[in-house]
Coordinates of C-alpha atoms in Angstrom, one line a residue:
X200 CA 59.2 -98.3 -125.9
X201 CA 62.1 -99.3 -123.6
X202 CA 62.8 -97.2 -120.5
X203 CA 66.0 -95.2 -120.5
X204 CA 67.6 -96.5 -117.3
X205 CA 70.5 -95.3 -115.1
X206 CA 72.0 -97.7 -112.6
X207 CA 73.8 -95.7 -109.8
X208 CA 75.5 -97.7 -107.1
X209 CA 78.0 -97.7 -104.3
X210 CA 80.0 -100.8 -103.6
X211 CA 82.7 -101.2 -100.9
X212 CA 83.7 -104.8 -101.4
X213 CA 82.3 -105.6 -104.9
X214 CA 79.1 -107.4 -104.0
X215 CA 76.8 -104.6 -105.0
X216 CA 78.9 -103.9 -108.1
X217 CA 78.3 -107.4 -109.3
X218 CA 74.6 -107.0 -108.8
X219 CA 74.7 -103.6 -110.7
X220 CA 76.5 -105.3 -113.6
X221 CA 73.8 -108.1 -113.8
X222 CA 71.1 -105.4 -113.7
X223 CA 72.9 -103.6 -116.6
X224 CA 72.9 -106.8 -118.6
X225 CA 69.1 -107.1 -118.2
X226 CA 68.2 -103.4 -118.6
X227 CA 70.9 -102.2 -121.0
X228 CA 71.1 -99.2 -118.7
X229 CA 74.0 -96.7 -118.2
X230 CA 76.2 -97.6 -115.2
X231 CA 77.4 -95.0 -112.7
X232 CA 79.5 -95.9 -109.6
X233 CA 79.2 -93.6 -106.6
X234 CA 82.7 -92.7 -105.3
X235 CA 83.8 -91.3 -102.0
X236 CA 87.2 -89.8 -101.2
X237 CA 90.0 -92.3 -100.4
X238 CA 90.2 -93.0 -96.7
X239 CA 86.5 -92.2 -96.0
X240 CA 86.0 -95.7 -94.7
X241 CA 88.2 -98.3 -93.0
X242 CA 89.0 -101.6 -94.8
X243 CA 87.6 -103.3 -91.7
X244 CA 83.8 -104.1 -91.9
X245 CA 83.2 -103.4 -88.2
X246 CA 85.1 -100.1 -88.3
X247 CA 83.2 -99.1 -91.4
X248 CA 79.9 -99.9 -89.5
X249 CA 81.0 -97.6 -86.6
X250 CA 82.1 -94.8 -89.1
X251 CA 78.7 -95.0 -90.8
X252 CA 76.9 -94.8 -87.4
X253 CA 78.9 -91.7 -86.6
X254 CA 78.1 -90.1 -89.9
X255 CA 74.4 -90.7 -89.4
X256 CA 74.5 -89.4 -85.8
X257 CA 76.3 -86.3 -86.8
X258 CA 74.3 -85.7 -90.0
X259 CA 77.7 -85.6 -91.9
X260 CA 77.2 -87.9 -94.8
X261 CA 80.3 -88.7 -96.9
X262 CA 81.1 -86.4 -99.8
X263 CA 80.5 -87.9 -103.3
X264 CA 83.3 -87.3 -105.7
X265 CA 83.3 -87.3 -109.5
X266 CA 80.7 -86.3 -112.0
X267 CA 77.1 -86.7 -110.9
X268 CA 74.6 -87.9 -113.4
X269 CA 71.7 -85.7 -114.8
X270 CA 68.8 -87.7 -113.5
X271 CA 66.2 -85.9 -115.6
X272 CA 67.8 -87.5 -118.7
X273 CA 66.4 -90.9 -117.6
X274 CA 63.0 -92.6 -117.3
X275 CA 64.1 -94.8 -114.4
X276 CA 67.0 -94.6 -111.9
X277 CA 68.0 -97.7 -110.1
X278 CA 70.0 -96.9 -106.9
X279 CA 72.1 -99.6 -105.3
X280 CA 74.3 -100.2 -102.3
X281 CA 75.1 -102.4 -99.4
X282 CA 73.0 -102.7 -96.3
X283 CA 74.9 -101.1 -93.4
X284 CA 73.4 -101.5 -89.9
X285 CA 70.0 -102.5 -91.4
X286 CA 69.8 -99.4 -93.6
X287 CA 71.2 -97.9 -96.8
X288 CA 74.9 -97.2 -96.8
X289 CA 75.8 -93.6 -96.1
X290 CA 77.1 -93.0 -99.7
X291 CA 73.7 -94.0 -101.0
X292 CA 72.0 -91.7 -98.5
X293 CA 74.3 -88.9 -99.6
X294 CA 73.2 -89.5 -103.2
X295 CA 69.5 -89.5 -102.2
X296 CA 70.0 -86.3 -100.1
X297 CA 71.6 -84.5 -103.1
X298 CA 68.7 -85.4 -105.3
X299 CA 65.8 -85.3 -102.9
X300 CA 64.0 -82.5 -104.7
X301 CA 64.1 -84.4 -108.0
X302 CA 60.8 -85.7 -109.3
X303 CA 62.2 -88.8 -111.0
X304 CA 61.3 -92.4 -110.6
X305 CA 63.8 -94.6 -108.7
X306 CA 64.0 -98.1 -107.3
X307 CA 66.5 -99.5 -104.8
X308 CA 68.6 -102.6 -105.1
X309 CA 70.8 -103.8 -102.3
X310 CA 73.1 -106.5 -101.1
X311 CA 73.3 -107.7 -97.5
X312 CA 75.4 -110.1 -95.4
X313 CA 72.5 -111.2 -93.2
X314 CA 69.4 -109.1 -92.9
X315 CA 68.2 -106.1 -94.8
X316 CA 66.5 -104.5 -91.8
X317 CA 64.3 -101.6 -92.8
X318 CA 66.4 -100.8 -96.0
X319 CA 63.5 -100.1 -98.3
X320 CA 61.6 -98.0 -95.8
X321 CA 64.7 -96.0 -94.9
X322 CA 65.5 -95.6 -98.6
X323 CA 62.0 -94.3 -99.4
X324 CA 62.2 -91.9 -96.5
X325 CA 65.4 -90.4 -97.8
X326 CA 64.2 -90.2 -101.3
X327 CA 62.3 -86.9 -100.8
X328 CA 60.1 -86.1 -103.8
X329 CA 61.2 -89.0 -105.9
X330 CA 58.7 -91.7 -106.8
X331 CA 60.1 -94.9 -105.2
X332 CA 59.3 -98.3 -106.8
X333 CA 59.7 -101.8 -105.2
X334 CA 63.3 -102.8 -104.5
X335 CA 65.5 -105.9 -105.1
X336 CA 67.6 -107.2 -102.3
X337 CA 69.8 -110.3 -102.1
X338 CA 72.9 -111.7 -100.4
X339 CA 76.1 -110.2 -101.7
X340 CA 77.3 -113.3 -103.6
X341 CA 73.9 -114.3 -105.1
X342 CA 73.8 -111.9 -108.1
X343 CA 75.7 -114.2 -110.5
X344 CA 73.0 -116.9 -110.1
X345 CA 69.9 -114.7 -110.0
X346 CA 69.5 -113.4 -113.6
X347 CA 65.8 -114.5 -113.8
X348 CA 65.0 -112.9 -110.5
X349 CA 66.7 -109.7 -111.6
X350 CA 64.8 -109.7 -114.9
X351 CA 61.5 -110.3 -113.2
X352 CA 62.1 -107.4 -110.9
X353 CA 63.3 -105.0 -113.6
X354 CA 60.5 -105.9 -116.0
X355 CA 57.9 -105.3 -113.2
X356 CA 59.1 -101.7 -112.6

């Protein structure tokens, strides 16, 4: 029996969105984009990095807007986002924080522009009671050429 899969993701510049779409092709899962209010982050990558650091230091993660999914309706939730400062982006952390008492199974996927740092360890730490499976990370522009790698990861979950 196929798993009922939800793909939740945050994408600032489109790299993680492309990876989420490739994962959807493999998994036939439902796609849900995480949104933050307009103006939450600067258009400049370096300013966004500083804003995210301030959010983490203050404990004030960005507000997520729009309808949030019912995680209990799915067998597997794939949560994706960009790597910011070697860690999950703050919108992804906000999503995990909002659902940390859920007992669902999740797996991270992420895009980076250099190094993933401790992304998966930080993701697992923020996941609370959720069961965390192995993640999939790749360079932001790699998704379109990584279908087999994506399929191998998804089928191994």
